Short mmCIF file of C-alpha atoms in Angstrom, two decimals:
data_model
loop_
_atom_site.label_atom_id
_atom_site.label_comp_id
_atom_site.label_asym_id
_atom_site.label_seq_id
_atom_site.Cartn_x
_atom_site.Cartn_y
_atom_site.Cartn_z
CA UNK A 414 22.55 2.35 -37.08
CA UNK A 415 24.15 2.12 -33.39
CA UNK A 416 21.68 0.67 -30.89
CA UNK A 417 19.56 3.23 -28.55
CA UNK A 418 21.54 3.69 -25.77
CA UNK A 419 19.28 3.54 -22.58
CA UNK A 420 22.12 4.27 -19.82
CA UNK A 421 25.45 5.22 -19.16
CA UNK A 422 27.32 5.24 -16.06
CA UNK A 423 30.34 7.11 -15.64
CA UNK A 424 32.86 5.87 -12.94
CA UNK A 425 29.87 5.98 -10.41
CA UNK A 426 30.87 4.94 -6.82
CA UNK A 427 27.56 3.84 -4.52
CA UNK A 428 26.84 3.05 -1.18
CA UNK A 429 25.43 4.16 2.20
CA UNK A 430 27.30 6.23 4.64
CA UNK A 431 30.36 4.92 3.25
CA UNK A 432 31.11 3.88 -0.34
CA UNK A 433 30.68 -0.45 -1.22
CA UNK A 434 33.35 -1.76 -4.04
CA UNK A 435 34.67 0.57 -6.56
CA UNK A 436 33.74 2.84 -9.21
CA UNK A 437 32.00 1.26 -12.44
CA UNK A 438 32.06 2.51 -15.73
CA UNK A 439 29.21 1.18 -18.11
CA UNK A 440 26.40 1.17 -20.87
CA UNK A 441 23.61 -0.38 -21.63
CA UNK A 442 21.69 -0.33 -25.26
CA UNK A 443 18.23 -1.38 -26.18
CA UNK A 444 18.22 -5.09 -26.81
CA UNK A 445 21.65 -5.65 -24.79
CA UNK A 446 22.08 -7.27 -21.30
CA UNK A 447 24.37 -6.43 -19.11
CA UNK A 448 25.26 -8.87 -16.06
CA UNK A 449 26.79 -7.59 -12.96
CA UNK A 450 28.94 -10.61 -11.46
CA UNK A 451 31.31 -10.77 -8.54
CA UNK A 452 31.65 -11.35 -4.36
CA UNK A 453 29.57 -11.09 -1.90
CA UNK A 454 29.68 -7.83 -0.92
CA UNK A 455 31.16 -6.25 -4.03
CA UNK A 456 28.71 -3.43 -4.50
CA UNK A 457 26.32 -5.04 -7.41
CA UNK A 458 23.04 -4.39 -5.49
CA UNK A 459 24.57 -1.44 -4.28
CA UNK A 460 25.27 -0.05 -7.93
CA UNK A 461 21.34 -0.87 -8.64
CA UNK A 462 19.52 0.74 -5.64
CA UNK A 463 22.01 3.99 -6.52
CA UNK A 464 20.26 4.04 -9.70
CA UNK A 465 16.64 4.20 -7.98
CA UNK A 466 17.77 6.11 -5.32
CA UNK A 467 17.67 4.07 -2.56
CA UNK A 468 21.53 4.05 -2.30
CA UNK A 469 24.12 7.16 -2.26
CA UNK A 470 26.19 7.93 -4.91
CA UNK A 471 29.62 8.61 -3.56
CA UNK A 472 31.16 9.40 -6.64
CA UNK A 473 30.82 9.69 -10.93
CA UNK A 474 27.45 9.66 -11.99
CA UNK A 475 24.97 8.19 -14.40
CA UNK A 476 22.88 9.63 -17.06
CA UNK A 477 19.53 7.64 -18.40
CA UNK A 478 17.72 8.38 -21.63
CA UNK A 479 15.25 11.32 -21.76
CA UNK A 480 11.60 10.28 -21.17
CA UNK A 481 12.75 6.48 -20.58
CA UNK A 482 10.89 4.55 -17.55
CA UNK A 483 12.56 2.10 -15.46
CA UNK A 484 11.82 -1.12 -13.53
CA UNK A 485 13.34 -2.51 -10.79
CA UNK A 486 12.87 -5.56 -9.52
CA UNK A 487 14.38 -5.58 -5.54
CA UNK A 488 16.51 -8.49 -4.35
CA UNK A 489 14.12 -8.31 -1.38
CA UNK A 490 10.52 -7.53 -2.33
CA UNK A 491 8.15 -6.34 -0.90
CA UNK A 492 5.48 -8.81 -0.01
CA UNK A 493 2.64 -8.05 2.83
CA UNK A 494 2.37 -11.41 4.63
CA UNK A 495 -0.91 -11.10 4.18
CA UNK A 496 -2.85 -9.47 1.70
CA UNK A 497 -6.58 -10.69 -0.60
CA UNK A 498 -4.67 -9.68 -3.91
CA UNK A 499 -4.27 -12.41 -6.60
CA UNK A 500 -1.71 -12.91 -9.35
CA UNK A 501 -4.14 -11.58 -11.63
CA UNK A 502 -5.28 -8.84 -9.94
CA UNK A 503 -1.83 -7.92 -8.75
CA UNK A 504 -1.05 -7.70 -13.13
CA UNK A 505 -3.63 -5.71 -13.64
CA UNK A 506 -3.60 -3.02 -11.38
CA UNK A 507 0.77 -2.73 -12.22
CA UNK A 508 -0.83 -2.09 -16.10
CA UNK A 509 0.63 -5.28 -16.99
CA UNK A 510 -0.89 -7.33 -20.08
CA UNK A 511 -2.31 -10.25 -18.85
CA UNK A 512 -3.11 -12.04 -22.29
CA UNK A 513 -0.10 -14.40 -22.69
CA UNK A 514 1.73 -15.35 -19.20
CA UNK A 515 4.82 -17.20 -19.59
CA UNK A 516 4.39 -21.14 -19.29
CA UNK A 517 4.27 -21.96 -15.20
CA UNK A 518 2.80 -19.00 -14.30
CA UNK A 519 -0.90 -19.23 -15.25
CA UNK A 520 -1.85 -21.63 -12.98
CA UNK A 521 -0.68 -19.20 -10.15
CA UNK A 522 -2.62 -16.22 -11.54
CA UNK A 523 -5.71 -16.80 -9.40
CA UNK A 524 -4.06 -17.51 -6.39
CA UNK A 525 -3.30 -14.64 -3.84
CA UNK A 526 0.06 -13.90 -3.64
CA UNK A 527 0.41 -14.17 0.12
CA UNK A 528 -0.35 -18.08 -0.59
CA UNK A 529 2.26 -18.28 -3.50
CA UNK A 530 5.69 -20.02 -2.87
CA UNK A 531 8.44 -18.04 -2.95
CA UNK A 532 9.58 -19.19 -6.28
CA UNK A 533 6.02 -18.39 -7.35
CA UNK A 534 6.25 -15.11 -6.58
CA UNK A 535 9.66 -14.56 -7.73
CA UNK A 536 8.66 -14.95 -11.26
CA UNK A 537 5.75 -13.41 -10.93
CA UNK A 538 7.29 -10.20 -10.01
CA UNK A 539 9.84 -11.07 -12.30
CA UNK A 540 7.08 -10.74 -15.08
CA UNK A 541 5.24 -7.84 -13.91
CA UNK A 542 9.02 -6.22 -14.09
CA UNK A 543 9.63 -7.67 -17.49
CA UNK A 544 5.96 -6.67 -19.30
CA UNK A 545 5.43 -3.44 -18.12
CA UNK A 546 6.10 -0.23 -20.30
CA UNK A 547 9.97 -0.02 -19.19
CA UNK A 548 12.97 0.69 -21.29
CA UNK A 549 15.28 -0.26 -18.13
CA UNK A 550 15.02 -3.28 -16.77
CA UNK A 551 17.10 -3.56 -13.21
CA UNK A 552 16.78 -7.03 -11.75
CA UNK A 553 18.85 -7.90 -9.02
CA UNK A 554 19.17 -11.49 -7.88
CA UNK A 555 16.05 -12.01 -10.27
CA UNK A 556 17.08 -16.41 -9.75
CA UNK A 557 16.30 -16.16 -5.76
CA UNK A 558 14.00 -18.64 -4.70
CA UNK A 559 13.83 -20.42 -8.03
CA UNK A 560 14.48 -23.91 -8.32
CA UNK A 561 16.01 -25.35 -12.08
CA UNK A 562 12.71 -25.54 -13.85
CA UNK A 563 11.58 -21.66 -12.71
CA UNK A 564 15.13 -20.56 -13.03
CA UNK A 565 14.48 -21.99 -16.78
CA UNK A 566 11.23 -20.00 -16.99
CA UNK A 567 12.69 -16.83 -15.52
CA UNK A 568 15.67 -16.53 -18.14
CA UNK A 569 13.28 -17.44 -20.81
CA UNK A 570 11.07 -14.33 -20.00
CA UNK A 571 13.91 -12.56 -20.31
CA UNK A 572 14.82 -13.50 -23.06
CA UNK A 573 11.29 -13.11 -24.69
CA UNK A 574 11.91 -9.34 -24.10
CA UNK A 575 15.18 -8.38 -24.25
CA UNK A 576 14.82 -6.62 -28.01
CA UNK A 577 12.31 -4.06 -26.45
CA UNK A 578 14.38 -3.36 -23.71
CA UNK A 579 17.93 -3.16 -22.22
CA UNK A 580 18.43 -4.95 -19.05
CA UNK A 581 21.04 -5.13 -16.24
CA UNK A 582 20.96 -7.75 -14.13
CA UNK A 583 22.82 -8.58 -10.57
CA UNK A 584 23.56 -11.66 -9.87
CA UNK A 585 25.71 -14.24 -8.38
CA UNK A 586 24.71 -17.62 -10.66
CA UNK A 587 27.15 -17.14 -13.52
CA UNK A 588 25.24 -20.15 -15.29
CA UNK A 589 22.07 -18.05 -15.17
CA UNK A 590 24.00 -15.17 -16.67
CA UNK A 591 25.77 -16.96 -19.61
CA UNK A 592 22.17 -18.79 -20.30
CA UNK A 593 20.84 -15.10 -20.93
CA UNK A 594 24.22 -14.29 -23.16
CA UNK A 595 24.71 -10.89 -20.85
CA UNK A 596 28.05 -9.09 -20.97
CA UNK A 597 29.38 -10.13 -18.14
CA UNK A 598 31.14 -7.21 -15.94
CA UNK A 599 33.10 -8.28 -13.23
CA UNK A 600 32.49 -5.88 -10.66
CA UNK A 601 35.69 -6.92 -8.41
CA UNK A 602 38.06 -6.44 -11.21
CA UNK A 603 35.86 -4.59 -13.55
CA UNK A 604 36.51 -6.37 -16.76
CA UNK A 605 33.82 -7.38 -19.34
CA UNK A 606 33.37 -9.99 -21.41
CA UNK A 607 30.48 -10.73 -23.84
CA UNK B 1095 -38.64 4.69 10.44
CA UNK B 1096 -39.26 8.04 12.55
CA UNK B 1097 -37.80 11.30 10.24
CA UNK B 1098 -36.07 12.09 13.60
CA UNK B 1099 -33.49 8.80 12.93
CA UNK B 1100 -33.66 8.73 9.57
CA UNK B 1101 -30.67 11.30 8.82
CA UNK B 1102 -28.57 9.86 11.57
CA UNK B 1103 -29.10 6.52 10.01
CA UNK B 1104 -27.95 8.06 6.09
CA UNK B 1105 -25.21 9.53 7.58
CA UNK B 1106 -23.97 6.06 9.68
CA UNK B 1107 -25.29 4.28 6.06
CA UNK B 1108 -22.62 6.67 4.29
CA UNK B 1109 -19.73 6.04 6.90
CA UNK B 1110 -20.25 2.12 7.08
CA UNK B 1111 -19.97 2.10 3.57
CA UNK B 1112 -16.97 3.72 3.01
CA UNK B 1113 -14.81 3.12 6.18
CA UNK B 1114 -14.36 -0.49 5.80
CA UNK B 1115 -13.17 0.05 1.96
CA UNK B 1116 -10.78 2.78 3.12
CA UNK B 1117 -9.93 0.80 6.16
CA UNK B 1118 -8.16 -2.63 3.37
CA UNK B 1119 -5.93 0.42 1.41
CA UNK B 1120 -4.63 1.29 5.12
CA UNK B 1121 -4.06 -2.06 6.04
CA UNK B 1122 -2.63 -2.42 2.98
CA UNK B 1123 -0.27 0.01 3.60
CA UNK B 1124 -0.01 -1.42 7.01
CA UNK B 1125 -1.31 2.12 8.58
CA UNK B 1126 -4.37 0.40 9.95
CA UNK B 1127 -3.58 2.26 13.43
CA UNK B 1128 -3.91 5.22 11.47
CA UNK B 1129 -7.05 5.61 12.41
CA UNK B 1130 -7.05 5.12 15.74
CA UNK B 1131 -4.22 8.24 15.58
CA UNK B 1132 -6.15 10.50 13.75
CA UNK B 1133 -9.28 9.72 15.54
CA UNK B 1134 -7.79 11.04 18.54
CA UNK B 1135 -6.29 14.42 17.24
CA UNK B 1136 -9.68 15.00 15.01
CA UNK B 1137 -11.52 14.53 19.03
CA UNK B 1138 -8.50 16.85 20.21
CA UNK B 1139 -10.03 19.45 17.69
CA UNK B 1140 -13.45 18.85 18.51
CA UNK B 1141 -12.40 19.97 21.94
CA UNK B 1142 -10.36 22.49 21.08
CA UNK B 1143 -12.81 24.12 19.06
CA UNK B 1144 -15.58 23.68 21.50
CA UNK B 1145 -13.59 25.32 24.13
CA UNK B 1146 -12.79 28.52 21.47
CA UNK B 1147 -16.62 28.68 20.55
CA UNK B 1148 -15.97 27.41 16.55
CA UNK B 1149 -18.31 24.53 15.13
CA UNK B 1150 -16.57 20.75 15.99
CA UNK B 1151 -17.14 19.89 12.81
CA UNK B 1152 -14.25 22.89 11.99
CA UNK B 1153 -12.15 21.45 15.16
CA UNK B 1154 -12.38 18.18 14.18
CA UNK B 1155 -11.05 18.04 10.20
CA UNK B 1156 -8.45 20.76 12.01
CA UNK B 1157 -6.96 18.64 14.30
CA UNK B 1158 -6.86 15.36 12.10
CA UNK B 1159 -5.08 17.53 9.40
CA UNK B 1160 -2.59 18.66 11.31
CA UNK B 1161 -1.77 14.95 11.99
CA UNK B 1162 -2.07 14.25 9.19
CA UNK B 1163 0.37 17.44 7.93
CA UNK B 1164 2.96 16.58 10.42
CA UNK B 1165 3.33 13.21 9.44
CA UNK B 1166 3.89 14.31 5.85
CA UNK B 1167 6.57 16.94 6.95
CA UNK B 1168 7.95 14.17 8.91
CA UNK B 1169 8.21 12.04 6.28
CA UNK B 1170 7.53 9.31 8.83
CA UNK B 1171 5.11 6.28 7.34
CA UNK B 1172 4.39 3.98 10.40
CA UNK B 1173 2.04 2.76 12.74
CA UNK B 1174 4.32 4.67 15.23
CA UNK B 1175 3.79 7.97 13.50
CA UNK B 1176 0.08 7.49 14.44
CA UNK B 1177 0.96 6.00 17.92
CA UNK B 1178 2.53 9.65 18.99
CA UNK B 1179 -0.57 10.95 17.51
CA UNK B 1180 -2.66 9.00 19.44
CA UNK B 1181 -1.25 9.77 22.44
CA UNK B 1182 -1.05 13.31 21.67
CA UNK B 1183 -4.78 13.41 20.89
CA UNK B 1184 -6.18 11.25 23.94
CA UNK B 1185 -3.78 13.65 25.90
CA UNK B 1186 -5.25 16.66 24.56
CA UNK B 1187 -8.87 15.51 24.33
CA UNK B 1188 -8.61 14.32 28.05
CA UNK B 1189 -6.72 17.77 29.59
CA UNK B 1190 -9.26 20.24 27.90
CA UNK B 1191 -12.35 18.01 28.87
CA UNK B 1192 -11.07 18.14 33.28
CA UNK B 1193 -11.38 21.62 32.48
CA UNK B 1194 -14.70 22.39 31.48
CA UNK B 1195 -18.25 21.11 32.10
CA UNK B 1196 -19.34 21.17 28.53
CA UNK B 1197 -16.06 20.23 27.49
CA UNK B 1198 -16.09 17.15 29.43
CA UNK B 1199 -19.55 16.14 27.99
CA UNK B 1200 -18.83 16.63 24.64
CA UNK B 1201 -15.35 14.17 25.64
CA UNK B 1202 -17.46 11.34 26.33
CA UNK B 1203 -19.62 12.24 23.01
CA UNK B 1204 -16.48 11.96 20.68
CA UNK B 1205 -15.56 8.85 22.68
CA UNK B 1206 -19.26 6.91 22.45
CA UNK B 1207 -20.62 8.55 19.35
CA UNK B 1208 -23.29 10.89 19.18
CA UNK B 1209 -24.49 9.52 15.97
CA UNK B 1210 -28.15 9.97 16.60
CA UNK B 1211 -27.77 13.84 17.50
CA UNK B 1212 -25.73 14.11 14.00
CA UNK B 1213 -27.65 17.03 11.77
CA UNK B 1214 -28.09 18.12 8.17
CA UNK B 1215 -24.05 19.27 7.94
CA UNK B 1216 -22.48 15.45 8.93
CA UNK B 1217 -25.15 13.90 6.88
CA UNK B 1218 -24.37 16.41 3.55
CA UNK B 1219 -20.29 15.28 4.30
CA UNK B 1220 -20.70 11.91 4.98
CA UNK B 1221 -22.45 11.73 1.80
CA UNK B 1222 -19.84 13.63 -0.25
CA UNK B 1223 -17.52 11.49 1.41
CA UNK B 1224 -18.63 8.41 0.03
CA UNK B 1225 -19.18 9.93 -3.70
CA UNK B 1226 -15.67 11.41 -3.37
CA UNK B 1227 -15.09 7.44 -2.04
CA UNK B 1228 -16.49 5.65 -4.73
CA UNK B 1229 -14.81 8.28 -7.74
CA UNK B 1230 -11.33 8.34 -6.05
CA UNK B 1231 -11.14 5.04 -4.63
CA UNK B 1232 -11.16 3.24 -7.55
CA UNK B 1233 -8.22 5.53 -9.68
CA UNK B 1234 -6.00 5.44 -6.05
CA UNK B 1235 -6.11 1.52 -5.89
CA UNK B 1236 -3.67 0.70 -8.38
CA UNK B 1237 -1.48 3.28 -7.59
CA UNK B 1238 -1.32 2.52 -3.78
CA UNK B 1239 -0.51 -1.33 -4.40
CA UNK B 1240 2.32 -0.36 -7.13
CA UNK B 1241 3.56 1.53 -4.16
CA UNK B 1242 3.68 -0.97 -1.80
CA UNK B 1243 4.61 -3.71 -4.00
CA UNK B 1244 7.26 -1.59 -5.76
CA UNK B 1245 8.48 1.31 -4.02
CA UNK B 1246 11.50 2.39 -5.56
CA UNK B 1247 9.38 2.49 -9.42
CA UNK B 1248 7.48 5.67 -8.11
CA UNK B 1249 10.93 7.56 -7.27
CA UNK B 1250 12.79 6.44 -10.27
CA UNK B 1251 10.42 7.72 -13.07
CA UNK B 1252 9.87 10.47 -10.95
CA UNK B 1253 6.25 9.90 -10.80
CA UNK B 1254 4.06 12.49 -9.04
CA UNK B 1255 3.38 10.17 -6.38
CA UNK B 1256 2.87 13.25 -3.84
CA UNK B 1257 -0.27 13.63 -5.57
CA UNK B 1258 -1.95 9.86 -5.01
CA UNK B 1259 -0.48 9.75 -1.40
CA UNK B 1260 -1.79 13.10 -0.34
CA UNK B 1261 -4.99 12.15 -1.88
CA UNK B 1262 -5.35 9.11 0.13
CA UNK B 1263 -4.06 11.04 3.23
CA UNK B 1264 -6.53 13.45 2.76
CA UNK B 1265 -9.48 10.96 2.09
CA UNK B 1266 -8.54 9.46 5.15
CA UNK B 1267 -8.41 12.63 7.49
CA UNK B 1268 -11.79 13.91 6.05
CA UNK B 1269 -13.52 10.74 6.84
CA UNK B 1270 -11.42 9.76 10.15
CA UNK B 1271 -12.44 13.49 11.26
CA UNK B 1272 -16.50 13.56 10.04
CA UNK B 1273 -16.99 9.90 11.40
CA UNK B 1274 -15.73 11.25 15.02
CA UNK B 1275 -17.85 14.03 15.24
CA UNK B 1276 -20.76 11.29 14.47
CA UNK B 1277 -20.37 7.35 14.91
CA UNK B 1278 -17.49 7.88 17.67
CA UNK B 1279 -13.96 7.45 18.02
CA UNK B 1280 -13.86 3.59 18.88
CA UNK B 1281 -16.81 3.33 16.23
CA UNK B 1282 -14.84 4.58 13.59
CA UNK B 1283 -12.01 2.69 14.12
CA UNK B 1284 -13.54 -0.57 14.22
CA UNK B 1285 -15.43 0.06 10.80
CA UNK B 1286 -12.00 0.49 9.60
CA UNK B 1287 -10.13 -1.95 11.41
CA UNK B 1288 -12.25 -4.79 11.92
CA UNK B 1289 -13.49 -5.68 8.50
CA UNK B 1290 -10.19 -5.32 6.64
CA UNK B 1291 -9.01 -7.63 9.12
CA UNK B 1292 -11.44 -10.17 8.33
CA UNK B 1293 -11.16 -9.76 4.49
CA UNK B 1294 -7.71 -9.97 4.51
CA UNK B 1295 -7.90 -13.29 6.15
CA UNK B 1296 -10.59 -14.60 4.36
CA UNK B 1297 -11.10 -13.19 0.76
CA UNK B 1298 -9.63 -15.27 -2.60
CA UNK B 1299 -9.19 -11.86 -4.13
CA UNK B 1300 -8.83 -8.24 -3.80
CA UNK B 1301 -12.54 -7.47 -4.77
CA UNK B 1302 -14.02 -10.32 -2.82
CA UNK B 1303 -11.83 -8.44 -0.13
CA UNK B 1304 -13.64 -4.80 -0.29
CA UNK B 1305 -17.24 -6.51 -1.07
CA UNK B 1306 -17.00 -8.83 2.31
CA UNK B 1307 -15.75 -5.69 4.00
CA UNK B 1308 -18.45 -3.33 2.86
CA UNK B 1309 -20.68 -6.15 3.78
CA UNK B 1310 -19.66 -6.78 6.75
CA UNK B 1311 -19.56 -2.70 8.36
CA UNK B 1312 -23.18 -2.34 6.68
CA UNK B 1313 -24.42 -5.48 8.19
CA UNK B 1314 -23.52 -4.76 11.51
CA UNK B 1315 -23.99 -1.31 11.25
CA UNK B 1316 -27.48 -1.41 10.59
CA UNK B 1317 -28.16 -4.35 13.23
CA UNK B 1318 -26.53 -1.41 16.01
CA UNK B 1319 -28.57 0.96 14.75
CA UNK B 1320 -31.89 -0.76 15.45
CA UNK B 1321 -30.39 -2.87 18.41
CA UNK B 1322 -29.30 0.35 20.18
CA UNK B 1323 -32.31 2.33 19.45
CA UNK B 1324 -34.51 -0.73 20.51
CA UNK B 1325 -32.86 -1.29 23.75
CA UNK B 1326 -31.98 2.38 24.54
CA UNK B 1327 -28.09 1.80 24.15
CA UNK B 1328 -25.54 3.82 23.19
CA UNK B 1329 -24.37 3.61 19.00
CA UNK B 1330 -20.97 3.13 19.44
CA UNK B 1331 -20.25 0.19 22.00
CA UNK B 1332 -23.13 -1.68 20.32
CA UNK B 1333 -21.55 -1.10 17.28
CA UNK B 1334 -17.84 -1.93 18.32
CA UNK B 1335 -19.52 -5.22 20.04
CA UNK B 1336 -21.45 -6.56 17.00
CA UNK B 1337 -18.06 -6.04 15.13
CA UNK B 1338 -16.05 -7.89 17.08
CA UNK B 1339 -18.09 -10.79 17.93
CA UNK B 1340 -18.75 -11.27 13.64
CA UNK B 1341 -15.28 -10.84 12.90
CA UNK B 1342 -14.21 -13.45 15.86
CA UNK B 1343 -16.76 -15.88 14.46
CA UNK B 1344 -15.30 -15.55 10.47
CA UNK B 1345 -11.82 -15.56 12.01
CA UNK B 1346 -12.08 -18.84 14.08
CA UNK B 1347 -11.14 -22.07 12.52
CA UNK B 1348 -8.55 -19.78 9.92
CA UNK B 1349 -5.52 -21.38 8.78
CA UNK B 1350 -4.02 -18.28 7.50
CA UNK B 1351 -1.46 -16.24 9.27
CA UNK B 1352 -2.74 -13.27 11.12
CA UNK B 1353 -1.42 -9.74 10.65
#
């Protein structure tokens, strides 16, 4: 049986008031993920916030899965600077389970998030992302602010979930990318490799 | 107590209750200036209505909804939005007051409170107002966090996120509007300015955050109440004082970074 697929996009050409890189033609199955590699300024991010609708799409099109929900996890989050929430709480008022954090992120749980480093919060949010109720996972950048040991933790989450879901991720660390074993699409030249 | 205070007092109880909860969600959201916005365009209505012969408490829900409704149509979700308002409001509160003698009375009541002329109708909303509070608070929480924590989630799944925001919207203009017409404009935006503040400062968590809050508007609330009536002062400044002087003393020696 051929794997669920979750999304397919079709030549799609994002940006803003103009168009950023070139059209991309992809799909993404349950259980598969996808990396999005290339320049500075070659349209990966671009590619993801045209998927949630915070970019235009210039061009082509994309088509996700009846009844499938999507995450997105924002190269720039959102954090208030200051804010009483704690890790915890933060989980469980997103719907996330709470009963088995990843390894390095318990001991941040009780904290309030405004107090967290940023690698803290990066996996944090990187969780919350991860072990919701999404089919689609969209990380972009998801290895900002981490330093080796969280950037270990953060591909190891992934891991842990990538049969329930199927996951594209943006980023420019292809080290972090081949850890995960993504197919890799080159989004300058547009090639993919597994 | 005398019976003459004592439905004032229920109806300030209900309002110092459930401002300063309200008040973290907007600063939250960072629309903590929200208030200050609305406060002005639900006095604006007050006025308005006044000067047309309807009941304030008509005018004053009026004129903070149609804030309220503009800002929607406007799509626009900044203190800014509520800046214009506020600006609008204190314009329009201030021009129909110069030109009437009952209007200009009733100016200086919206401004300082009238809290302790407040009758059976502000006491029966305020009260609704906090039951509505404590059922829809609760349920809008999570929601309004997701949103602010992750925007783009809502639009994506196509959520019917219209329906949470307009809630909150609408919680907010009902109570912005009833606590004008009663505690005062300045009144009801420091019950939902000032303790957030401090909470957000000082709490470890989220519900530590809304307890010290509610704790903090009840506290001095009640200590205006008596202090005013005691020393034959208006509500409102006593109020905004006893605020401001507890939130300066939990504030001092923080390390965190103010908002």
């Amino acid at each position: 049986m051929s794997p669920e697929t979750l999304l397919h996009i079709d030549a799609l050409l994002a940006g803003y008031d103009r168009p950023v890189g070139r059209p991309l033609s992809l799909t993404l199955a349950r259980g598969e993920i996808v990396g999005l590699w290339g320049a500075n300024g070659a349209g990966k991010s671009t590619l993801l916030k045209a998927l949630v609708g915070e970019a235009s799409i210039h061009a082509g099109s994309f088509m996700l899965a009846p009844a499938r929900r999507v995450a997105y996890l924002a190269q720039r989050q959102t954090r208030p600077l200051e804010v009483p929430l704690t890790g915890s709480e933060m989980l469980r008022f997103l719907g996330v389970d709470r009963s088995s954090p990843p390894a390095g992120l318990a001991e941040c749980l009780p904290r309030r998030i405004d107090t967290m480093s940023g690698g803290q919060y990066q996996l944090l949010s990187l969780w919350a992302t991860l072990a919701g109720e999404a089919d689609v996972v969209l990380l972009d950048e998801p290895t900002n602010h981490l330093d080796p040991g969280h950037l270990v933790l953060a591909a190891e989450e992934i891991l842990q979930r990538r049969a329930a879901i199927g996951c594209l991720v943006v980023s420019h660390d292809r080290d972090f990318l081949n850890r995960l074993g993504a197919r890799i699409v080159d989004v300058d030249g547009g090639s993919t490799r597994g | 107590m005398d019976e003459l205070f004592l439905r004032p007092f229920l109806t300030g109880l209900c309002l110092a209750l459930f401002l300063p909860w309200l008040g973290n969600l907007l600063r939250l959201r960072d629309e903590w200036f929200a208030t200050l916005g609305l406060a002005h365009l639900s006095a604006a209505g007050a006025m308005l209505a006044q000067a047309l012969g309807i009941s304030i408490l008509v005018g004053s829900p009026l004129g903070a909804l149609c804030g309220a409704l503009a800002k929607l149509a406007a799509g626009a979700r900044s203190n800014a939005a509520y800046g214009v308002m506020m600006l609008a409001g204190w314009s329009a509160t201030l021009l129909v007051a110069a030109n009437g003698g009952a209007g200009e009375a009733l100016g200086h009541a919206l401004i300082d409170g009238q809290l302790y002329f407040s009758g059976p109708a502000e006491a029966l909303i305020a009260c609704l107002l906090l039951v509505g509070g404590v059922v829809l608070l609760p349920l809008l929480t999570p929601r309004l966090i997701a949103a602010v924590l992750f925007p783009a989630n809502e639009k994506v799944n196509r959520l019917p996120a219209w329906r949470w925001h307009l809630g909150f919207e609408c919680l907010v203009v009902i109570a912005v509007a009833i606590a004008t017409a009663s505690i005062g404009l300045m009144a009801c935006f420091a019950l939902l300015f000032v303790p957030a503040w401090v909470s957000f400062g000082r709490a470890v968590s989220w519900r530590q955050g809304v307890l010290l809050s509610i704790v903090l508007g009840l506290g001095c609330y009640v200590a205006a109440f008596f202090t005013a009536l005691r020393f034959d002062q208006p509500f409102g400044p006593v109020l905004v004082g006893l605020l401001v002087m507890a939130c300066l003393g939990l504030r001092a020696g923080l390390s965190r970074r103010h908002g």
